C-alpha atoms as a PDB file:
ATOM      1  CA  MET A   1     -27.695  17.744 -10.178  1.00  0.00           C
ATOM      2  CA  HIS A   2     -28.997  17.247  -6.947  1.00  0.00           C
ATOM      3  CA  THR A   3     -28.453  14.199  -5.601  1.00  0.00           C
ATOM      4  CA  THR A   4     -31.031  13.087  -1.868  1.00  0.00           C
ATOM      5  CA  PRO A   5     -29.162  12.440   1.020  1.00  0.00           C
ATOM      6  CA  THR A   6     -28.694   8.649   1.936  1.00  0.00           C
ATOM      7  CA  ARG A   7     -28.070   7.411   4.922  1.00  0.00           C
ATOM      8  CA  LEU A   8     -26.853   3.384   4.279  1.00  0.00           C
ATOM      9  CA  THR A   9     -25.801   0.454   6.921  1.00  0.00           C
ATOM     10  CA  ALA A  10     -22.714  -2.076   7.282  1.00  0.00           C
ATOM     11  CA  GLY A  11     -23.447  -4.070  10.231  1.00  0.00           C
ATOM     12  CA  THR A  12     -22.810  -1.740  13.169  1.00  0.00           C
ATOM     13  CA  LEU A  13     -21.487   0.959  10.961  1.00  0.00           C
ATOM     14  CA  THR A  14     -24.242   3.689   9.753  1.00  0.00           C
ATOM     15  CA  LEU A  15     -22.655   5.964   7.011  1.00  0.00           C
ATOM     16  CA  ARG A  16     -25.128   9.222   6.544  1.00  0.00           C
ATOM     17  CA  PRO A  17     -24.258  12.678   5.142  1.00  0.00           C
ATOM     18  CA  TRP A  18     -22.736  15.320   7.236  1.00  0.00           C
ATOM     19  CA  ASN A  19     -24.029  17.628   9.915  1.00  0.00           C
ATOM     20  CA  PRO A  20     -22.933  20.974  11.429  1.00  0.00           C
ATOM     21  CA  LYS A  21     -23.817  19.383  14.953  1.00  0.00           C
ATOM     22  CA  ASP A  22     -20.557  17.037  13.788  1.00  0.00           C
ATOM     23  CA  SER A  23     -17.718  20.118  14.013  1.00  0.00           C
ATOM     24  CA  ALA A  24     -16.979  19.462  17.631  1.00  0.00           C
ATOM     25  CA  GLY A  25     -16.456  15.671  17.037  1.00  0.00           C
ATOM     26  CA  LEU A  26     -15.141  16.071  13.925  1.00  0.00           C
ATOM     27  CA  VAL A  27     -12.263  18.805  15.314  1.00  0.00           C
ATOM     28  CA  GLU A  28     -10.856  16.069  17.749  1.00  0.00           C
ATOM     29  CA  LEU A  29     -11.005  13.762  15.074  1.00  0.00           C
ATOM     30  CA  TYR A  30      -8.486  16.197  13.137  1.00  0.00           C
ATOM     31  CA  ARG A  31      -5.995  16.336  16.181  1.00  0.00           C
ATOM     32  CA  ASP A  32      -4.632  12.501  14.592  1.00  0.00           C
ATOM     33  CA  GLU A  33      -1.311  13.043  13.008  1.00  0.00           C
ATOM     34  CA  ALA A  34      -1.863  10.626  10.731  1.00  0.00           C
ATOM     35  CA  LEU A  35      -5.478  12.085   9.940  1.00  0.00           C
ATOM     36  CA  ARG A  36      -4.112  15.111   8.812  1.00  0.00           C
ATOM     37  CA  ARG A  37      -0.381  13.506   6.859  1.00  0.00           C
ATOM     38  CA  TRP A  38      -2.836  12.088   4.714  1.00  0.00           C
ATOM     39  CA  THR A  39      -5.873  14.778   4.077  1.00  0.00           C
ATOM     40  CA  SER A  40      -5.400  17.753   2.814  1.00  0.00           C
ATOM     41  CA  ASP A  41      -8.098  19.372   4.392  1.00  0.00           C
ATOM     42  CA  ALA A  42      -7.590  21.983   6.939  1.00  0.00           C
ATOM     43  CA  VAL A  43      -9.924  21.349  10.039  1.00  0.00           C
ATOM     44  CA  HIS A  44      -7.616  22.853  13.333  1.00  0.00           C
ATOM     45  CA  ASP A  45     -11.202  24.376  15.533  1.00  0.00           C
ATOM     46  CA  GLU A  46     -14.892  24.547  15.246  1.00  0.00           C
ATOM     47  CA  ALA A  47     -15.085  26.997  12.658  1.00  0.00           C
ATOM     48  CA  GLY A  48     -12.473  24.927  10.265  1.00  0.00           C
ATOM     49  CA  ALA A  49     -14.993  22.012  10.588  1.00  0.00           C
ATOM     50  CA  ALA A  50     -18.141  23.746  10.515  1.00  0.00           C
ATOM     51  CA  SER A  51     -16.237  25.188   7.036  1.00  0.00           C
ATOM     52  CA  TRP A  52     -15.681  21.436   6.013  1.00  0.00           C
ATOM     53  CA  VAL A  53     -19.070  20.264   6.375  1.00  0.00           C
ATOM     54  CA  THR A  54     -20.492  22.746   4.395  1.00  0.00           C
ATOM     55  CA  VAL A  55     -18.767  22.062   1.269  1.00  0.00           C
ATOM     56  CA  GLN A  56     -19.681  18.323   2.280  1.00  0.00           C
ATOM     57  CA  GLN A  57     -22.966  19.497   1.612  1.00  0.00           C
ATOM     58  CA  ARG A  58     -22.768  21.481  -0.827  1.00  0.00           C
ATOM     59  CA  GLY A  59     -21.306  18.730  -2.546  1.00  0.00           C
ATOM     60  CA  TRP A  60     -24.680  16.633  -1.964  1.00  0.00           C
ATOM     61  CA  GLU A  61     -26.795  19.738  -4.129  1.00  0.00           C
ATOM     62  CA  ALA A  62     -24.369  19.885  -6.525  1.00  0.00           C
ATOM     63  CA  GLY A  63     -24.253  15.890  -6.541  1.00  0.00           C
ATOM     64  CA  ASP A  64     -20.553  15.787  -7.326  1.00  0.00           C
ATOM     65  CA  ARG A  65     -19.370  14.718  -4.070  1.00  0.00           C
ATOM     66  CA  LEU A  66     -21.267  12.647  -1.443  1.00  0.00           C
ATOM     67  CA  ALA A  67     -19.511  12.752   1.717  1.00  0.00           C
ATOM     68  CA  PHE A  68     -21.059  10.224   4.644  1.00  0.00           C
ATOM     69  CA  ALA A  69     -19.794  10.303   8.105  1.00  0.00           C
ATOM     70  CA  VAL A  70     -19.319   7.185   9.401  1.00  0.00           C
ATOM     71  CA  GLU A  71     -20.373   5.735  12.861  1.00  0.00           C
ATOM     72  CA  GLU A  72     -20.374   2.835  15.300  1.00  0.00           C
ATOM     73  CA  ALA A  73     -22.511   1.349  16.967  1.00  0.00           C
ATOM     74  CA  PRO A  74     -20.753   1.145  20.988  1.00  0.00           C
ATOM     75  CA  GLU A  75     -21.473  -2.789  20.899  1.00  0.00           C
ATOM     76  CA  GLU A  76     -18.360  -3.082  18.216  1.00  0.00           C
ATOM     77  CA  THR A  77     -16.357   0.003  19.631  1.00  0.00           C
ATOM     78  CA  LEU A  78     -13.328  -2.192  21.648  1.00  0.00           C
ATOM     79  CA  GLU A  79     -12.038   0.942  23.561  1.00  0.00           C
ATOM     80  CA  GLU A  80     -13.342   3.877  25.207  1.00  0.00           C
ATOM     81  CA  THR A  81     -13.463   7.005  22.947  1.00  0.00           C
ATOM     82  CA  PRO A  82     -13.981  10.645  23.934  1.00  0.00           C
ATOM     83  CA  ALA A  83     -17.657  11.890  24.213  1.00  0.00           C
ATOM     84  CA  GLU A  84     -16.664  14.873  21.357  1.00  0.00           C
ATOM     85  CA  THR A  85     -16.147  11.972  18.893  1.00  0.00           C
ATOM     86  CA  ARG A  86     -19.791  10.707  19.840  1.00  0.00           C
ATOM     87  CA  ALA A  87     -22.943  11.791  17.002  1.00  0.00           C
ATOM     88  CA  PRO A  88     -25.390  14.332  17.618  1.00  0.00           C
ATOM     89  CA  GLY A  89     -27.558  12.753  20.172  1.00  0.00           C
ATOM     90  CA  THR A  90     -26.899   8.979  19.908  1.00  0.00           C
ATOM     91  CA  ALA A  91     -25.043   6.455  21.220  1.00  0.00           C
ATOM     92  CA  THR A  92     -22.799   6.014  17.814  1.00  0.00           C
ATOM     93  CA  ARG A  93     -19.232   7.362  17.488  1.00  0.00           C
ATOM     94  CA  LEU A  94     -17.696   8.978  14.347  1.00  0.00           C
ATOM     95  CA  VAL A  95     -15.242   6.968  13.081  1.00  0.00           C
ATOM     96  CA  GLY A  96     -14.812   8.286   9.678  1.00  0.00           C
ATOM     97  CA  ASN A  97     -15.394   9.240   6.309  1.00  0.00           C
ATOM     98  CA  VAL A  98     -16.325   8.230   2.889  1.00  0.00           C
ATOM     99  CA  VAL A  99     -17.211   9.571  -0.440  1.00  0.00           C
ATOM    100  CA  LEU A 100     -17.709   9.355  -3.896  1.00  0.00           C
ATOM    101  CA  LYS A 101     -16.077  12.171  -5.800  1.00  0.00           C
ATOM    102  CA  TYR A 102     -18.989  11.764  -9.014  1.00  0.00           C
ATOM    103  CA  ALA A 103     -18.108  15.080 -11.143  1.00  0.00           C
ATOM    104  CA  ALA A 104     -18.097  14.117 -14.305  1.00  0.00           C
ATOM    105  CA  ARG A 105     -21.841  12.414 -14.494  1.00  0.00           C
ATOM    106  CA  GLY A 106     -22.805   9.757 -16.522  1.00  0.00           C
ATOM    107  CA  SER A 107     -18.960   9.325 -18.011  1.00  0.00           C
ATOM    108  CA  GLY A 108     -19.329   5.844 -16.389  1.00  0.00           C
ATOM    109  CA  SER A 109     -16.532   6.570 -13.450  1.00  0.00           C
ATOM    110  CA  ALA A 110     -15.896   8.111 -10.621  1.00  0.00           C
ATOM    111  CA  GLU A 111     -13.670   8.014  -7.672  1.00  0.00           C
ATOM    112  CA  VAL A 112     -14.124   7.086  -3.835  1.00  0.00           C
ATOM    113  CA  GLY A 113     -12.026   8.445  -1.088  1.00  0.00           C
ATOM    114  CA  TYR A 114     -12.011   7.734   2.820  1.00  0.00           C
ATOM    115  CA  TRP A 115     -10.343   8.268   6.067  1.00  0.00           C
ATOM    116  CA  THR A 116     -10.586   6.765   9.111  1.00  0.00           C
ATOM    117  CA  ALA A 117     -10.453   7.680  13.319  1.00  0.00           C
ATOM    118  CA  ALA A 118      -7.685   6.816  15.110  1.00  0.00           C
ATOM    119  CA  HIS A 119      -9.646   4.767  17.250  1.00  0.00           C
ATOM    120  CA  ALA A 120     -11.128   2.973  14.241  1.00  0.00           C
ATOM    121  CA  ARG A 121      -7.811   2.191  12.477  1.00  0.00           C
ATOM    122  CA  GLY A 122      -7.348  -1.798  12.642  1.00  0.00           C
ATOM    123  CA  ARG A 123     -10.747  -2.684  12.883  1.00  0.00           C
ATOM    124  CA  GLY A 124     -11.809  -3.138   9.261  1.00  0.00           C
ATOM    125  CA  VAL A 125     -14.074  -0.441   9.373  1.00  0.00           C
ATOM    126  CA  ALA A 126     -12.912   1.092   6.308  1.00  0.00           C
ATOM    127  CA  PRO A 127     -13.152  -1.693   4.333  1.00  0.00           C
ATOM    128  CA  ARG A 128     -16.923  -2.509   5.564  1.00  0.00           C
ATOM    129  CA  ALA A 129     -17.561   1.409   4.693  1.00  0.00           C
ATOM    130  CA  LEU A 130     -15.860   1.499   1.216  1.00  0.00           C
ATOM    131  CA  ARG A 131     -17.813  -1.612   0.169  1.00  0.00           C
ATOM    132  CA  ALA A 132     -20.916  -0.248   1.556  1.00  0.00           C
ATOM    133  CA  LEU A 133     -20.576   2.928  -0.321  1.00  0.00           C
ATOM    134  CA  THR A 134     -19.346   1.053  -3.847  1.00  0.00           C
ATOM    135  CA  ASP A 135     -22.549  -1.132  -3.374  1.00  0.00           C
ATOM    136  CA  TRP A 136     -25.050   1.711  -3.015  1.00  0.00           C
ATOM    137  CA  ALA A 137     -23.061   4.147  -5.827  1.00  0.00           C
ATOM    138  CA  PHE A 138     -23.397   1.047  -8.341  1.00  0.00           C
ATOM    139  CA  THR A 139     -27.208   0.821  -7.564  1.00  0.00           C
ATOM    140  CA  ALA A 140     -27.302   3.973  -7.089  1.00  0.00           C
ATOM    141  CA  PHE A 141     -26.131   5.372 -10.469  1.00  0.00           C
ATOM    142  CA  ALA A 142     -26.736   2.603 -12.908  1.00  0.00           C
ATOM    143  CA  HIS A 143     -29.282   4.284 -15.134  1.00  0.00           C
ATOM    144  CA  GLU A 144     -26.641   6.884 -15.734  1.00  0.00           C
ATOM    145  CA  GLY A 145     -24.181   4.075 -16.618  1.00  0.00           C
ATOM    146  CA  LEU A 146     -21.591   4.032 -13.664  1.00  0.00           C
ATOM    147  CA  THR A 147     -19.700   1.375 -14.305  1.00  0.00           C
ATOM    148  CA  ARG A 148     -15.657   1.861 -12.642  1.00  0.00           C
ATOM    149  CA  LEU A 149     -15.055   3.378  -9.435  1.00  0.00           C
ATOM    150  CA  GLU A 150     -11.511   4.604  -8.793  1.00  0.00           C
ATOM    151  CA  LEU A 151      -9.328   4.724  -5.119  1.00  0.00           C
ATOM    152  CA  LEU A 152      -6.710   7.046  -5.685  1.00  0.00           C
ATOM    153  CA  HIS A 153      -3.493   6.929  -2.588  1.00  0.00           C
ATOM    154  CA  GLN A 154       0.415   8.036  -2.451  1.00  0.00           C
ATOM    155  CA  VAL A 155       2.383   5.245  -3.062  1.00  0.00           C
ATOM    156  CA  ASP A 156       3.538   5.286   0.506  1.00  0.00           C
ATOM    157  CA  ASN A 157       0.522   5.060   2.233  1.00  0.00           C
ATOM    158  CA  VAL A 158       0.669   1.490   2.697  1.00  0.00           C
ATOM    159  CA  ALA A 159      -2.077   0.980   5.033  1.00  0.00           C
ATOM    160  CA  SER A 160      -4.772   2.431   1.614  1.00  0.00           C
ATOM    161  CA  CYS A 161      -3.197  -0.221  -0.125  1.00  0.00           C
ATOM    162  CA  ARG A 162      -4.251  -2.962   2.325  1.00  0.00           C
ATOM    163  CA  VAL A 163      -8.072  -1.107   2.473  1.00  0.00           C
ATOM    164  CA  ALA A 164      -8.327  -1.217  -0.899  1.00  0.00           C
ATOM    165  CA  GLU A 165      -7.524  -4.594  -1.533  1.00  0.00           C
ATOM    166  CA  LYS A 166      -9.934  -5.324   1.507  1.00  0.00           C
ATOM    167  CA  ALA A 167     -13.020  -3.300  -0.150  1.00  0.00           C
ATOM    168  CA  GLY A 168     -12.371  -4.945  -3.890  1.00  0.00           C
ATOM    169  CA  PHE A 169     -10.516  -2.733  -5.111  1.00  0.00           C
ATOM    170  CA  PRO A 170      -6.749  -4.168  -7.036  1.00  0.00           C
ATOM    171  CA  LEU A 171      -3.735  -2.285  -7.487  1.00  0.00           C
ATOM    172  CA  THR A 172      -4.470  -1.813 -11.600  1.00  0.00           C
ATOM    173  CA  GLY A 173      -1.544   0.966 -12.139  1.00  0.00           C
ATOM    174  CA  THR A 174       0.500   3.595 -10.526  1.00  0.00           C
ATOM    175  CA  LEU A 175       0.650   7.461 -11.597  1.00  0.00           C
ATOM    176  CA  PRO A 176       3.186   9.594 -11.567  1.00  0.00           C
ATOM    177  CA  ALA A 177       3.003  12.642  -8.695  1.00  0.00           C
ATOM    178  CA  ALA A 178       1.297  15.860  -9.965  1.00  0.00           C
ATOM    179  CA  PRO A 179       3.341  18.147  -7.490  1.00  0.00           C
ATOM    180  CA  PRO A 180       2.143  20.455  -5.172  1.00  0.00           C
ATOM    181  CA  ALA A 181      -0.754  18.745  -5.038  1.00  0.00           C
ATOM    182  CA  PHE A 182       0.201  14.965  -5.449  1.00  0.00           C
ATOM    183  CA  PRO A 183       4.284  15.657  -4.789  1.00  0.00           C
ATOM    184  CA  LEU A 184       4.467  11.499  -4.716  1.00  0.00           C
ATOM    185  CA  ASP A 185       3.828   8.585  -7.610  1.00  0.00           C
ATOM    186  CA  GLY A 186       0.100   7.530  -6.518  1.00  0.00           C
ATOM    187  CA  HIS A 187      -1.477   3.764  -6.958  1.00  0.00           C
ATOM    188  CA  ALA A 188      -4.871   2.990  -8.737  1.00  0.00           C
ATOM    189  CA  HIS A 189      -7.087   0.924  -7.558  1.00  0.00           C
ATOM    190  CA  VAL A 190     -10.223   0.349  -9.617  1.00  0.00           C
ATOM    191  CA  ARG A 191     -13.250  -1.775  -8.911  1.00  0.00           C
ATOM    192  CA  HIS A 192     -15.667  -2.614 -11.558  1.00  0.00           C
ATOM    193  CA  ALA A 193     -19.768  -2.934 -11.143  1.00  0.00           C
ATOM    194  CA  PRO A 194     -20.700  -6.311 -11.348  1.00  0.00           C
ATOM    195  CA  PRO A 195     -22.645  -7.673 -14.535  1.00  0.00           C
ATOM    196  CA  ALA A 196     -26.600  -6.654 -14.769  1.00  0.00           C
ATOM    197  CA  ALA A 197     -28.287 -10.755 -13.717  1.00  0.00           C
END
């Protein structure tokens, strides 16, 4: 089911679908060892970045993986960031990614994920972007009965626990390891849609 790409805002953050012009900035962001540690994507060069962006665009076309590039206006940015990480044709900078994984449409449940660029960590970018994504998802897919979102991460990723809590996703349980994709136990954080008014 095709989902129309949309733009969201959260203060100085803008969330928008990824596009091919983001490839150079994506390569620069993926030079961060911490980012590579927690993601399974292989983005080593512009060809890999272009492939990754294509997968995100196909997710929008299929309506099952709705990924947003997260940009930040320079007024909020506390340090200089390389020009390669600036969003194409703007003064904003790429600071991360948030995604709604909604493979089982109509099931009432979906998963959210995120990552942040090294230069954006520790400033509340991830929780703000996740809250914007979550609010949008509960509104946009209320007619399909979406009432529950999960955020999953490995137990040793303590920063993701903090982000989840700040974004309104309390810890609800531990998931067993499922090697090779998930070699360690995981944490499940869940947020429910607010009651209808």
